[in-house]
Structures are given as structure tokens and as C-alpha cells.
PDB file of C-alpha atoms in Angstrom:
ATOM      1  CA  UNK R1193     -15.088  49.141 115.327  1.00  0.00           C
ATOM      2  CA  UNK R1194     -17.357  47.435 117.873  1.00  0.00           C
ATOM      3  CA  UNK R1195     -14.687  44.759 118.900  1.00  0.00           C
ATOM      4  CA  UNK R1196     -12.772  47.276 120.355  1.00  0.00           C
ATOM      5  CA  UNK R1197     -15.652  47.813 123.185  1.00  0.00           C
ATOM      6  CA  UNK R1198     -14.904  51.149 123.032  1.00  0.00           C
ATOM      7  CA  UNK R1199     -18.149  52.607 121.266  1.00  0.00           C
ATOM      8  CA  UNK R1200     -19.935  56.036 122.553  1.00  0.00           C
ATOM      9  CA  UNK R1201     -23.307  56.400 121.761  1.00  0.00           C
ATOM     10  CA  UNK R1202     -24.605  57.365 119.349  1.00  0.00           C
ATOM     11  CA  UNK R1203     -24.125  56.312 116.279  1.00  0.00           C
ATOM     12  CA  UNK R1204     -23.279  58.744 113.827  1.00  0.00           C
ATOM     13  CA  UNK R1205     -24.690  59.752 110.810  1.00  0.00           C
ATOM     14  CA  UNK R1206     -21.076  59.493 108.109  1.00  0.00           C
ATOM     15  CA  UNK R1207     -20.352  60.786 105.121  1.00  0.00           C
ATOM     16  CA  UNK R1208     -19.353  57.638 103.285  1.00  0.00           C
ATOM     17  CA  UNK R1209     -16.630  59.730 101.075  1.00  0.00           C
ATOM     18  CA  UNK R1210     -15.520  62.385 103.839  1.00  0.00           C
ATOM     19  CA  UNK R1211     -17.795  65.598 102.822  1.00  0.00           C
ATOM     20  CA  UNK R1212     -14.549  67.426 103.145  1.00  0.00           C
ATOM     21  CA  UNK R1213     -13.341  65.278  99.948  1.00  0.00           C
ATOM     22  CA  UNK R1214     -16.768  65.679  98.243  1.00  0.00           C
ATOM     23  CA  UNK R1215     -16.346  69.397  98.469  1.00  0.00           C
ATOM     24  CA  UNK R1216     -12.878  69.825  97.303  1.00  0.00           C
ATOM     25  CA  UNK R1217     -13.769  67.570  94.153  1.00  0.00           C
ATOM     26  CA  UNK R1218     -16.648  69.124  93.286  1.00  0.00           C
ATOM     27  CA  UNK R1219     -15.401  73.018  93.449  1.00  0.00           C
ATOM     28  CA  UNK R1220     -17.567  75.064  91.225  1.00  0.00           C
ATOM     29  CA  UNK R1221     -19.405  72.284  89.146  1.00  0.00           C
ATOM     30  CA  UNK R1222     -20.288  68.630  90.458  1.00  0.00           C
ATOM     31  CA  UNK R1223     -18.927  65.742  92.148  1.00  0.00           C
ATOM     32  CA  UNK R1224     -19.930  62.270  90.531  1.00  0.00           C
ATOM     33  CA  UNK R1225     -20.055  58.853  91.512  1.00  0.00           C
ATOM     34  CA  UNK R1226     -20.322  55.202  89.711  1.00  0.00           C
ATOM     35  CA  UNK R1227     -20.339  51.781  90.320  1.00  0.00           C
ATOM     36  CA  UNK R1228     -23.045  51.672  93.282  1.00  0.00           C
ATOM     37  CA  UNK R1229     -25.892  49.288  92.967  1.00  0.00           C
ATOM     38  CA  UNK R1230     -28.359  51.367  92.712  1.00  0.00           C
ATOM     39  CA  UNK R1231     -26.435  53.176  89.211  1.00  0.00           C
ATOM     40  CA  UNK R1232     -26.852  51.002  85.958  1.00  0.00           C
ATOM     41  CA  UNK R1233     -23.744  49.760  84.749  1.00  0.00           C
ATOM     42  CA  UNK R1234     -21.485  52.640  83.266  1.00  0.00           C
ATOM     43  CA  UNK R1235     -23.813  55.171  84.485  1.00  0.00           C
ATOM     44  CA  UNK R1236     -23.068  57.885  86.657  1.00  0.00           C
ATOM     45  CA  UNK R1237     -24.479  60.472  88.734  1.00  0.00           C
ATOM     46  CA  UNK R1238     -23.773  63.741  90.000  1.00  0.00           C
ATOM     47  CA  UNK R1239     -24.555  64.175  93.926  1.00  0.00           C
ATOM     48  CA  UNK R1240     -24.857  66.876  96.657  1.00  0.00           C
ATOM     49  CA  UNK R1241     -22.336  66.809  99.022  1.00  0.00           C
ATOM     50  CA  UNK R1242     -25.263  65.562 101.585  1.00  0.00           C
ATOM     51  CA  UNK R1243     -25.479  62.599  99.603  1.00  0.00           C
ATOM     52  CA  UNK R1244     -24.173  59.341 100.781  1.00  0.00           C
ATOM     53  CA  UNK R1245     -24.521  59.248 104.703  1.00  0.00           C
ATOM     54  CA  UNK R1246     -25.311  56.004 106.521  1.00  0.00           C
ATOM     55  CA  UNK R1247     -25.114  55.810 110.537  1.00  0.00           C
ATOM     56  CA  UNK R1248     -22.411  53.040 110.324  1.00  0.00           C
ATOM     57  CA  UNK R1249     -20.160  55.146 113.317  1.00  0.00           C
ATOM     58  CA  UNK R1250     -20.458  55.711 116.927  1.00  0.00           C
ATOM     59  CA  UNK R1251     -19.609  59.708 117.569  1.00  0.00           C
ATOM     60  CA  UNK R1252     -15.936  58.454 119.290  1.00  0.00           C
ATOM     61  CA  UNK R1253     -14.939  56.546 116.500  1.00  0.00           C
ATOM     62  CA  UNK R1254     -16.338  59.136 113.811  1.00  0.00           C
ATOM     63  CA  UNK R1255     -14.203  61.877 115.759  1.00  0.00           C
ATOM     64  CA  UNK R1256     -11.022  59.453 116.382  1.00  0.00           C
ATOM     65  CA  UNK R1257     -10.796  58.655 112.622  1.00  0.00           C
ATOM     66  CA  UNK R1258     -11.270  62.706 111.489  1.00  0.00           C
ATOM     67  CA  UNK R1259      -7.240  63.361 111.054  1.00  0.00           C
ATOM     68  CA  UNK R1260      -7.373  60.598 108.076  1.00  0.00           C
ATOM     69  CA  UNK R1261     -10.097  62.469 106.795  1.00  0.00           C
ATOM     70  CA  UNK R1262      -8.057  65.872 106.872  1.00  0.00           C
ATOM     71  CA  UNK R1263      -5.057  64.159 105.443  1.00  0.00           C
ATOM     72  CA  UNK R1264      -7.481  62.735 102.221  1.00  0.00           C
ATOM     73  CA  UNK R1265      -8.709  66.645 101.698  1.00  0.00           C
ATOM     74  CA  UNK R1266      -5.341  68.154 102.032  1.00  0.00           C
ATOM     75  CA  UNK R1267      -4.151  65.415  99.164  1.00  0.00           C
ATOM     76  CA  UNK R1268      -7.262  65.914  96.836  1.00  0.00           C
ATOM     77  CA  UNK R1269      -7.001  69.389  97.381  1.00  0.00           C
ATOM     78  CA  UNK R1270      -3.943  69.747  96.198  1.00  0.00           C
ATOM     79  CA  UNK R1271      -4.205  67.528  93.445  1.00  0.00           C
ATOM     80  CA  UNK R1272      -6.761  69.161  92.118  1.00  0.00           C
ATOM     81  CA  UNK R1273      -5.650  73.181  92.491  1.00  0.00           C
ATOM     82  CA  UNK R1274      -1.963  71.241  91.353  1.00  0.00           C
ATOM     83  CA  UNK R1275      -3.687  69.580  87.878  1.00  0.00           C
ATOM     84  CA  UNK R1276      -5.982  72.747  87.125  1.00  0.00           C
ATOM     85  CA  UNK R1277      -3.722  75.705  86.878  1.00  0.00           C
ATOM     86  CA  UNK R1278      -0.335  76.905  85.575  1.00  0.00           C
ATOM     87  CA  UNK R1279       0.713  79.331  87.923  1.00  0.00           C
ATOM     88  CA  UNK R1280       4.250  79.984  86.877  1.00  0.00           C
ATOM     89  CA  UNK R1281       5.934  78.369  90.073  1.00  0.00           C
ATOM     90  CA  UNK R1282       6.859  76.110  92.527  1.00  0.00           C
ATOM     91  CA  UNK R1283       4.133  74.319  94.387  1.00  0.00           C
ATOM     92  CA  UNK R1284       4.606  71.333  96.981  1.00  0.00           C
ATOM     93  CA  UNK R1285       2.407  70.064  99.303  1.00  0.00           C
ATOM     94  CA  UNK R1286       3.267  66.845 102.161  1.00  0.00           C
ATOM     95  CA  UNK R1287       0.764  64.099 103.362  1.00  0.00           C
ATOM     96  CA  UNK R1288       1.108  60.883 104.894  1.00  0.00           C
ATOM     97  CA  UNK R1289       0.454  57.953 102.551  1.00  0.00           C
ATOM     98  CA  UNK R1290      -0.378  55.570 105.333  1.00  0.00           C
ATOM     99  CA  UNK R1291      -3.411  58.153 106.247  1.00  0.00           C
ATOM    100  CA  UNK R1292      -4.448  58.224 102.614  1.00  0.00           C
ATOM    101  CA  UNK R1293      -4.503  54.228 102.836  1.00  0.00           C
ATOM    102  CA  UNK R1294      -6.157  54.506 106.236  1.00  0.00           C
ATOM    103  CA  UNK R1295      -8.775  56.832 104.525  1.00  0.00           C
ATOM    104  CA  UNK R1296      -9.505  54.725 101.439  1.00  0.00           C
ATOM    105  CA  UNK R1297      -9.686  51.357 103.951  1.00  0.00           C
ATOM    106  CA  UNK R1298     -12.349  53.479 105.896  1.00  0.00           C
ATOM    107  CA  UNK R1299     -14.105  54.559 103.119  1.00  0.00           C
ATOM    108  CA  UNK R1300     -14.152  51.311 100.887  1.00  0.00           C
ATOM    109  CA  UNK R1301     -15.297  49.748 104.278  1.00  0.00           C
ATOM    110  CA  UNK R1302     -18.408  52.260 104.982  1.00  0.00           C
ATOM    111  CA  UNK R1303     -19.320  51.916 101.769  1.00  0.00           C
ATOM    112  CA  UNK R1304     -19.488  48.239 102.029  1.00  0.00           C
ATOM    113  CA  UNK R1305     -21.508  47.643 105.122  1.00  0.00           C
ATOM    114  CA  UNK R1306     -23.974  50.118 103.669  1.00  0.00           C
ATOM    115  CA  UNK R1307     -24.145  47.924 100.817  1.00  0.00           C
ATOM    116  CA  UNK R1308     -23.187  50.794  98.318  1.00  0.00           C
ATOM    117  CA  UNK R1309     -20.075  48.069  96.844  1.00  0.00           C
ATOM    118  CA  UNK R1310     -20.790  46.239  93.614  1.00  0.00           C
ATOM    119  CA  UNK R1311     -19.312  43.156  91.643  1.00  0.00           C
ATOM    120  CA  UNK R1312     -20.864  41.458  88.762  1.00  0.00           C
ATOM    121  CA  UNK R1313     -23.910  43.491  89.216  1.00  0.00           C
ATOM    122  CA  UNK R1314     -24.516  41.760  92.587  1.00  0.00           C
ATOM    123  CA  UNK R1315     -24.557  43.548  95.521  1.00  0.00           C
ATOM    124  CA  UNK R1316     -22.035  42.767  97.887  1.00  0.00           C
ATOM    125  CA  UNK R1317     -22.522  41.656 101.697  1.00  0.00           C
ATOM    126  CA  UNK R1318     -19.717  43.918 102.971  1.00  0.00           C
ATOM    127  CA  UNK R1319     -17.536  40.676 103.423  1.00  0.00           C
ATOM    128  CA  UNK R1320     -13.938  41.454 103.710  1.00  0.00           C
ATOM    129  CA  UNK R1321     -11.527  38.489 103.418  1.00  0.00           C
ATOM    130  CA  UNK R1322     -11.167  36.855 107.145  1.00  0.00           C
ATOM    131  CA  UNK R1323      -7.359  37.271 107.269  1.00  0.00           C
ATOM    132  CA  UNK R1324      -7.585  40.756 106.852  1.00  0.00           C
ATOM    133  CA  UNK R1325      -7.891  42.804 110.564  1.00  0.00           C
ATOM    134  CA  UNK R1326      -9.339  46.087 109.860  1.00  0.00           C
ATOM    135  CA  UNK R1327      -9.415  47.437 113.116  1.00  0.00           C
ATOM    136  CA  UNK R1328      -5.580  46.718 113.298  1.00  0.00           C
ATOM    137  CA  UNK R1329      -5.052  48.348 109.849  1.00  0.00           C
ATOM    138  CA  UNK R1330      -7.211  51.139 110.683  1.00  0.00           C
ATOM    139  CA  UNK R1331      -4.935  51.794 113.675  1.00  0.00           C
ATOM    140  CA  UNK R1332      -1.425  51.094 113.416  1.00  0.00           C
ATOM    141  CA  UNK R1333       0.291  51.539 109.572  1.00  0.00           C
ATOM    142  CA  UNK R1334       2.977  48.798 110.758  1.00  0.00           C
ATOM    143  CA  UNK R1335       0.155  46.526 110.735  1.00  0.00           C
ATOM    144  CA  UNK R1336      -0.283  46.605 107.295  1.00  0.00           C
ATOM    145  CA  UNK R1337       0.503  42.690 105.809  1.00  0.00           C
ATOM    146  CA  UNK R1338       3.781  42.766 103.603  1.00  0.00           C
ATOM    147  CA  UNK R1339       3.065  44.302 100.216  1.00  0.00           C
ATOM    148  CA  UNK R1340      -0.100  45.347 100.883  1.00  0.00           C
ATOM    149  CA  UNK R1341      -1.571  49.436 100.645  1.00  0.00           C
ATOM    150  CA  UNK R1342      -1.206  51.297  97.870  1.00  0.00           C
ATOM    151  CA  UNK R1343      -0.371  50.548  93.964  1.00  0.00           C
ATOM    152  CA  UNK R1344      -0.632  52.854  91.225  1.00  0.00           C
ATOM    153  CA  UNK R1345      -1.673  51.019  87.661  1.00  0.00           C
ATOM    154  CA  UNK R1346      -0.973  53.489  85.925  1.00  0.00           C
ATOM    155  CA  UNK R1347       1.917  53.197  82.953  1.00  0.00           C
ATOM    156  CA  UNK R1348       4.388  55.417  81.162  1.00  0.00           C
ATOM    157  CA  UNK R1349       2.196  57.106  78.255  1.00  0.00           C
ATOM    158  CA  UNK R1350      -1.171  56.564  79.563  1.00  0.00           C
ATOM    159  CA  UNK R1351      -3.545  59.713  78.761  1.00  0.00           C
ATOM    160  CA  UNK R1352      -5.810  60.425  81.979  1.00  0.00           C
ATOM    161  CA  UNK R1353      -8.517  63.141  82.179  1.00  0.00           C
ATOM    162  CA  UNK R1354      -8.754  65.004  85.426  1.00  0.00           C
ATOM    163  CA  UNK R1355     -12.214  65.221  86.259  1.00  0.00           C
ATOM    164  CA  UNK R1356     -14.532  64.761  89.592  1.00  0.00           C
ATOM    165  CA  UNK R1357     -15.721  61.754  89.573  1.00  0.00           C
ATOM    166  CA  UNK R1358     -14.868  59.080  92.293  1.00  0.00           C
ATOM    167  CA  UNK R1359     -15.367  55.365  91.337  1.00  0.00           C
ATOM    168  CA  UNK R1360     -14.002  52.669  93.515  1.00  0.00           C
ATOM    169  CA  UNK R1361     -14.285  48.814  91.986  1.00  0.00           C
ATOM    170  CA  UNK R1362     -14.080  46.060  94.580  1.00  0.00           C
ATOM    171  CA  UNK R1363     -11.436  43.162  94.278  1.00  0.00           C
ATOM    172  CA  UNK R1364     -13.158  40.000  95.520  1.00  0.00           C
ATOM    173  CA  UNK R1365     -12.490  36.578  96.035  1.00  0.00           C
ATOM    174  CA  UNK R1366     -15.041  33.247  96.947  1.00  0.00           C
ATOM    175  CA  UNK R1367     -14.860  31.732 100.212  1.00  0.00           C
ATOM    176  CA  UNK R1368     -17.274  29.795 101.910  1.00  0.00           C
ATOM    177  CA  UNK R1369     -20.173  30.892  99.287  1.00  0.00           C
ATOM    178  CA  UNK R1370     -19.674  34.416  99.846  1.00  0.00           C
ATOM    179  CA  UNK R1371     -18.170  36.874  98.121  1.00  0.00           C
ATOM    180  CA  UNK R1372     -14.827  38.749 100.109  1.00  0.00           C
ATOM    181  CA  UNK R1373     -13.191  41.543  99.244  1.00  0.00           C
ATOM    182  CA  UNK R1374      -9.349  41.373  99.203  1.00  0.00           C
ATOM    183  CA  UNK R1375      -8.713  44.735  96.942  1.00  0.00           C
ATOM    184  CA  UNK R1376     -10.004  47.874  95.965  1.00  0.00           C
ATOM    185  CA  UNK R1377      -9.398  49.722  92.321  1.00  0.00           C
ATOM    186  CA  UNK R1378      -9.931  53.585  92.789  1.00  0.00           C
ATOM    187  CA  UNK R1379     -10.435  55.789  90.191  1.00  0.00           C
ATOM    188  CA  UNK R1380     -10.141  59.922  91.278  1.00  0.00           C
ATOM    189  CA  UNK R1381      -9.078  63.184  89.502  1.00  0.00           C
ATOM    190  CA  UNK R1382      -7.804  60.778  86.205  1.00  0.00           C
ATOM    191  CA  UNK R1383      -6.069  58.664  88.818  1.00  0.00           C
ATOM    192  CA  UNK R1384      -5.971  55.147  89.037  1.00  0.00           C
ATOM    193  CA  UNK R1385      -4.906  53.213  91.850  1.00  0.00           C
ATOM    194  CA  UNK R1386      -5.272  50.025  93.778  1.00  0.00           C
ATOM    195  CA  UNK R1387      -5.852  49.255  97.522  1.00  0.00           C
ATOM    196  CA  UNK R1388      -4.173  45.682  98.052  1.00  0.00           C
ATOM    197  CA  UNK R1389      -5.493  44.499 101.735  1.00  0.00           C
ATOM    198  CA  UNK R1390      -4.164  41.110 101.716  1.00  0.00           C
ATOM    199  CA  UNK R1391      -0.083  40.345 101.374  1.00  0.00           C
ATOM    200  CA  UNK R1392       0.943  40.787  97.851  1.00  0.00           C
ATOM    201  CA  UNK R1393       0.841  37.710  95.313  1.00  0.00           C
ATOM    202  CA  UNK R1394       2.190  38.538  92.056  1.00  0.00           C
ATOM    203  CA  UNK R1395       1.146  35.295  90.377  1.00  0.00           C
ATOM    204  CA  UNK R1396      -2.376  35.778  91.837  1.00  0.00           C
ATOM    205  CA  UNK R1397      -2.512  40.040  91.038  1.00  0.00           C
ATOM    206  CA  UNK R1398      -0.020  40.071  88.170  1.00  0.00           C
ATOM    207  CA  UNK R1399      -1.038  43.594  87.356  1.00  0.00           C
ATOM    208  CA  UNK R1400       0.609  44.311  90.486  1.00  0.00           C
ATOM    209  CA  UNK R1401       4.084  43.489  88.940  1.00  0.00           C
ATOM    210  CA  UNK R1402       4.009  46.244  86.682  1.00  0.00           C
ATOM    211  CA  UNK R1403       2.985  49.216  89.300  1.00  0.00           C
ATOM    212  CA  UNK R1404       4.231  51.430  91.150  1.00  0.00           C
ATOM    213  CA  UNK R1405       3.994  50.359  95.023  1.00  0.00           C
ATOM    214  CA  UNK R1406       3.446  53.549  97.499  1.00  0.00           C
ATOM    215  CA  UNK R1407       4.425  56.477  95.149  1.00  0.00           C
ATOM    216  CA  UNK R1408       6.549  58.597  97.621  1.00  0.00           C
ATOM    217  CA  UNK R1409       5.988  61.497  94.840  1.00  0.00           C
ATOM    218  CA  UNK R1410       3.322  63.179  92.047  1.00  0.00           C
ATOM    219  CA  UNK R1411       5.066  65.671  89.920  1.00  0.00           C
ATOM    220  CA  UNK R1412       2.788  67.028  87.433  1.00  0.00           C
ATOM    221  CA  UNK R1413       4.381  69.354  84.734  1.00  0.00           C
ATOM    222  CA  UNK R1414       2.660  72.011  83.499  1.00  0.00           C
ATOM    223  CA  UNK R1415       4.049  74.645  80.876  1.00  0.00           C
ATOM    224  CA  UNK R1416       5.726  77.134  83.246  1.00  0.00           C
ATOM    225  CA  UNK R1417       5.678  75.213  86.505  1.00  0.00           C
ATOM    226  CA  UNK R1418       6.045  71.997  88.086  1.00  0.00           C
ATOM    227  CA  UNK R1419       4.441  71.249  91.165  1.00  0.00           C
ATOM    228  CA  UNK R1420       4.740  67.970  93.809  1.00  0.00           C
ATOM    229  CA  UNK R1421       2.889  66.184  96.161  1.00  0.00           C
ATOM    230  CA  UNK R1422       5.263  64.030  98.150  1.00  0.00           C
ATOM    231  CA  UNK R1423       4.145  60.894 100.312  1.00  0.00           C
ATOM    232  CA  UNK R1424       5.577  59.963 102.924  1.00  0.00           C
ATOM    233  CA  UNK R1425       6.090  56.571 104.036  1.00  0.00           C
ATOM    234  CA  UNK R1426       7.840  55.319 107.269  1.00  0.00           C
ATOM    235  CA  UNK R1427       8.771  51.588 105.807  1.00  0.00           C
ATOM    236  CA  UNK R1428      12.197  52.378 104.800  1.00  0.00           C
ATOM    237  CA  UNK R1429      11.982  51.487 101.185  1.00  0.00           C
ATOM    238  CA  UNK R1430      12.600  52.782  98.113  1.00  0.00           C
ATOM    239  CA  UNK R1431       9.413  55.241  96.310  1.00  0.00           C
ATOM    240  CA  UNK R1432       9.222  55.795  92.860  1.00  0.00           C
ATOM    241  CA  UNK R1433       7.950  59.591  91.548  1.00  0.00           C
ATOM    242  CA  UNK R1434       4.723  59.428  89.354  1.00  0.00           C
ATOM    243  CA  UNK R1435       5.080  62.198  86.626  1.00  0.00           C
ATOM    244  CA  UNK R1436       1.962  63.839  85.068  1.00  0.00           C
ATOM    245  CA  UNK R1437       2.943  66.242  82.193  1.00  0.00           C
ATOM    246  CA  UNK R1438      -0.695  68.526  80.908  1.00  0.00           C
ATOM    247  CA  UNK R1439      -0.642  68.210  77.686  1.00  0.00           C
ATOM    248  CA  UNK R1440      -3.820  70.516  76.532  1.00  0.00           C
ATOM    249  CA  UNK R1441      -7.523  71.844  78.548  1.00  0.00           C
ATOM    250  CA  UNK R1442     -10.548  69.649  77.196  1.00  0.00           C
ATOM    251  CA  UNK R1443     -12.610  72.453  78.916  1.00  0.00           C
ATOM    252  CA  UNK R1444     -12.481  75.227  81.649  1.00  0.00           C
ATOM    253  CA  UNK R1445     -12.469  72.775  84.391  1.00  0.00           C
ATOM    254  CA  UNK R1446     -10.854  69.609  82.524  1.00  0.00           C
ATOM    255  CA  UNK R1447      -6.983  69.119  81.539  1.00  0.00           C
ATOM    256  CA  UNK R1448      -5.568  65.904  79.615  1.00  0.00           C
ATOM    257  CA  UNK R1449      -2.620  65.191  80.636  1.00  0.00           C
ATOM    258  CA  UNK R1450       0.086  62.013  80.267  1.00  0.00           C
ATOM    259  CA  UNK R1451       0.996  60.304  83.179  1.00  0.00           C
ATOM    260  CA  UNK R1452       4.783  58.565  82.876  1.00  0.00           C
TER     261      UNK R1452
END
């Protein structure tokens, strides 16, 4: 944020996945990570919610960028208390799906300056791909290139497991002998989605064909209630639902459910 010349010292200590998130995914038990350098491959680990701070903010900036934080806990949250109970009726909850791809651009980019992002088992600089103004997306949702934000990859029939554990997988492309990250893959509560920061190519991120582009709905089905998040979106296009029906409980804290 520095090229803005609007910095107040000091810098920060930040929670590189808002502790606010950490603590509604880990409720009673624990909140796990993978994919960070420092984690074989495959393995993960299960962290405090002090875990993973890095002084990467000044204070104005860390306080300017808190409502994308509160709109990333409010959707978790939900999500969550939404996927792990039956409670016989109605629930709906509204967030903004430009602050959820605000949050997941701030967090993919702590992450990667603090050289906690991974590909091929090679620590990344923190690149981003040159095109791509952060600041600007950070800031203004209409500055977003065409096609870009948020995709889920998720298909009819797919079984997902709704768990705690927070894995995001950087897209990267080669340029000038350094590695660049154009895209993130996010895995969170069963989840998957992917961040596209770059305008959309189909022939270059064919997986992209087949997904949903900014879900403007999660139903999730359960027995004797359905519940919804709706996402809002201020683009004036059309936003498919994303239905999740439970299917059975793996464990107390644990349901399997089908997303369609």
C-alpha cells in the first residue's frame, strides 16, 4: 500500500488470515493450514489463532481494510453454523462478494510478501503478475479486470467434507525469470474456489469454462431446513445458486455433504 503515500507509522503486526476468520473456523477444536513452505508436501498443521502474523501493514491501512475482514467472518461464520446443524428452519445471512474477493486478494497478498506462498515446492517471491493493480483492486470493486474475482470449481455431484482447514494454492505464470502469480485456488469449510486476478482466458484457464463465476447464492439442504447465504454483486449480471445437500455426519464436528 506504500504507493499510495498514505502510510501511518507503524507498521502493524497482521494476522495473515484475519484472526476473526481463524476463530470462527476453529470453534471448539482446531484450525489447520497447508501448503506453506515451511509444511512438507500434503502435510498439515493445526495452529493457534496467534499464529501467522507478519508486520507487512502500517496501523492506517490495517484499520482501513478491517470492514473486509468483518465481511470474511460474517461469511465463514455463517457457513460454518449453516453446514453444522439442522435446526428445523429458515436461516439466511447477506455479504458482499466483492469484500469477500477484497479479503482473499488481501490475504493471498500478505501471505505472499511474507513468503508463506508455495509452487513446485519453491518458495515464491511474492511476485504478482505486473498488469495486475492491487491497490486499485483492493479499493474500488469496479476495478476489477473483466472476468476476473471469484469462480467456484466445484461440479454437480462432487462430495466435499466440511472441515477447518484453510489451504490456498497459488496460480502462477513465468515472466522475466520469475515466478508471478495470476490466480489463487482456495480450499475452506469443503469449499473450493478460485481467485482469477487477471481478465479471464478460457483457452488459457479452461477449468474456468465449467464454473460457476460469482455465486450470488449457497443453499445448503439439510433434512428439516434449508438455509442461504446470498452474495451480492453490483455488476448487473446474472448469479447462479450453489446447492449443498448434507448427506450424513462423519463425526460430531464433520458433515459430508454433495455440492450440485
Amino acid at each position: 500500500m506504500r504507493e499510495l503515500g498514505s502510510c501511518v507509522a507503524p507498521i502493524s503486526g497482521e494476522h495473515l488470515i484475519s484472526e476473526s476468520v481463524i476463530e470462527v473456523l476453529q470453534g471448539e477444536g482446531g484450525f489447520s493450514i497447508s501448503g506453506v513452505p515451511w509444511l512438507a508436501k500434503g502435510e498439515e498443521k493445526i495452529l493457534s489463532k496467534k499464529s501467522l502474523r507478519a508486520n507487512c501493514l502500517c496501523t492506517k491501512h490495517n484499520s482501513s481494510l478491517a470492514p473486509i475482514d468483518e465481511a470474511a467472518k460474517q461469511l465463514f461464520r455463517a457457513l460454518k453454523i449453516f453446514l453444522d446443524s439442522d435446526v428445523g428452519e429458515p436461516r439466511h445471512v447477506l455479504v458482499s462478494g466483492h469484500d469477500i474477493e477484497r479479503w482473499l486478494l488481501k490475504t493471498a497478498k500478505a501471505l505472499a510478501v511474507s513468503g508463506n506462498l508455495v509452487h513446485n515446492e519453491k518458495r515464491l517471491s511474492g511476485a504478482f503478475a505486473k498488469d495486475i493493480s492491487l491497490v486499485d483492486m483492493l479499493d474500488d470493486p469496479t476495478a476489477w479486470p473483466e472476468g476476473a474475482g471469484l469462480y467456484c470449481v466445484m461440479n454437480e455431484g462432487d462430495l466435499m467434507v466440511n472441515h477447518s482447514r484453510f489451504q490456498l494454492v497459488p496460480w502462477v505464470e513465468t515472466a522475466e525469470c520469475r515466478d508471478e502469480i495470476v490466480a489463487l485456488q482456495v480450499s475452506i469449510l469443503g469449499f473450493i474456489f478460485v481467485l482469477l486476478l487477471e481478465q479471464v482466458d478460457l483457452e488459457k484457464y479452461p477449468l474456468l469454462g465449467r464454473a460457476r463465476y460469482r455465486p450470488g447464492r449457497i443453499e445448503i439442504q439439510h433434512p428439516k431446513s434449508v438455509s442461504w447465504v446470498t452474495i451480492s454483486w453490483e455488476d448487473n449480471s446474472f448469479h447462479a445458486t450453489l446447492k449443498v445437500q448434507h448427506v450424513k455426519h462423519l463425526a460430531a464436528d464433520q458433515a459430508n455433504g454433495k455440492a450440485r
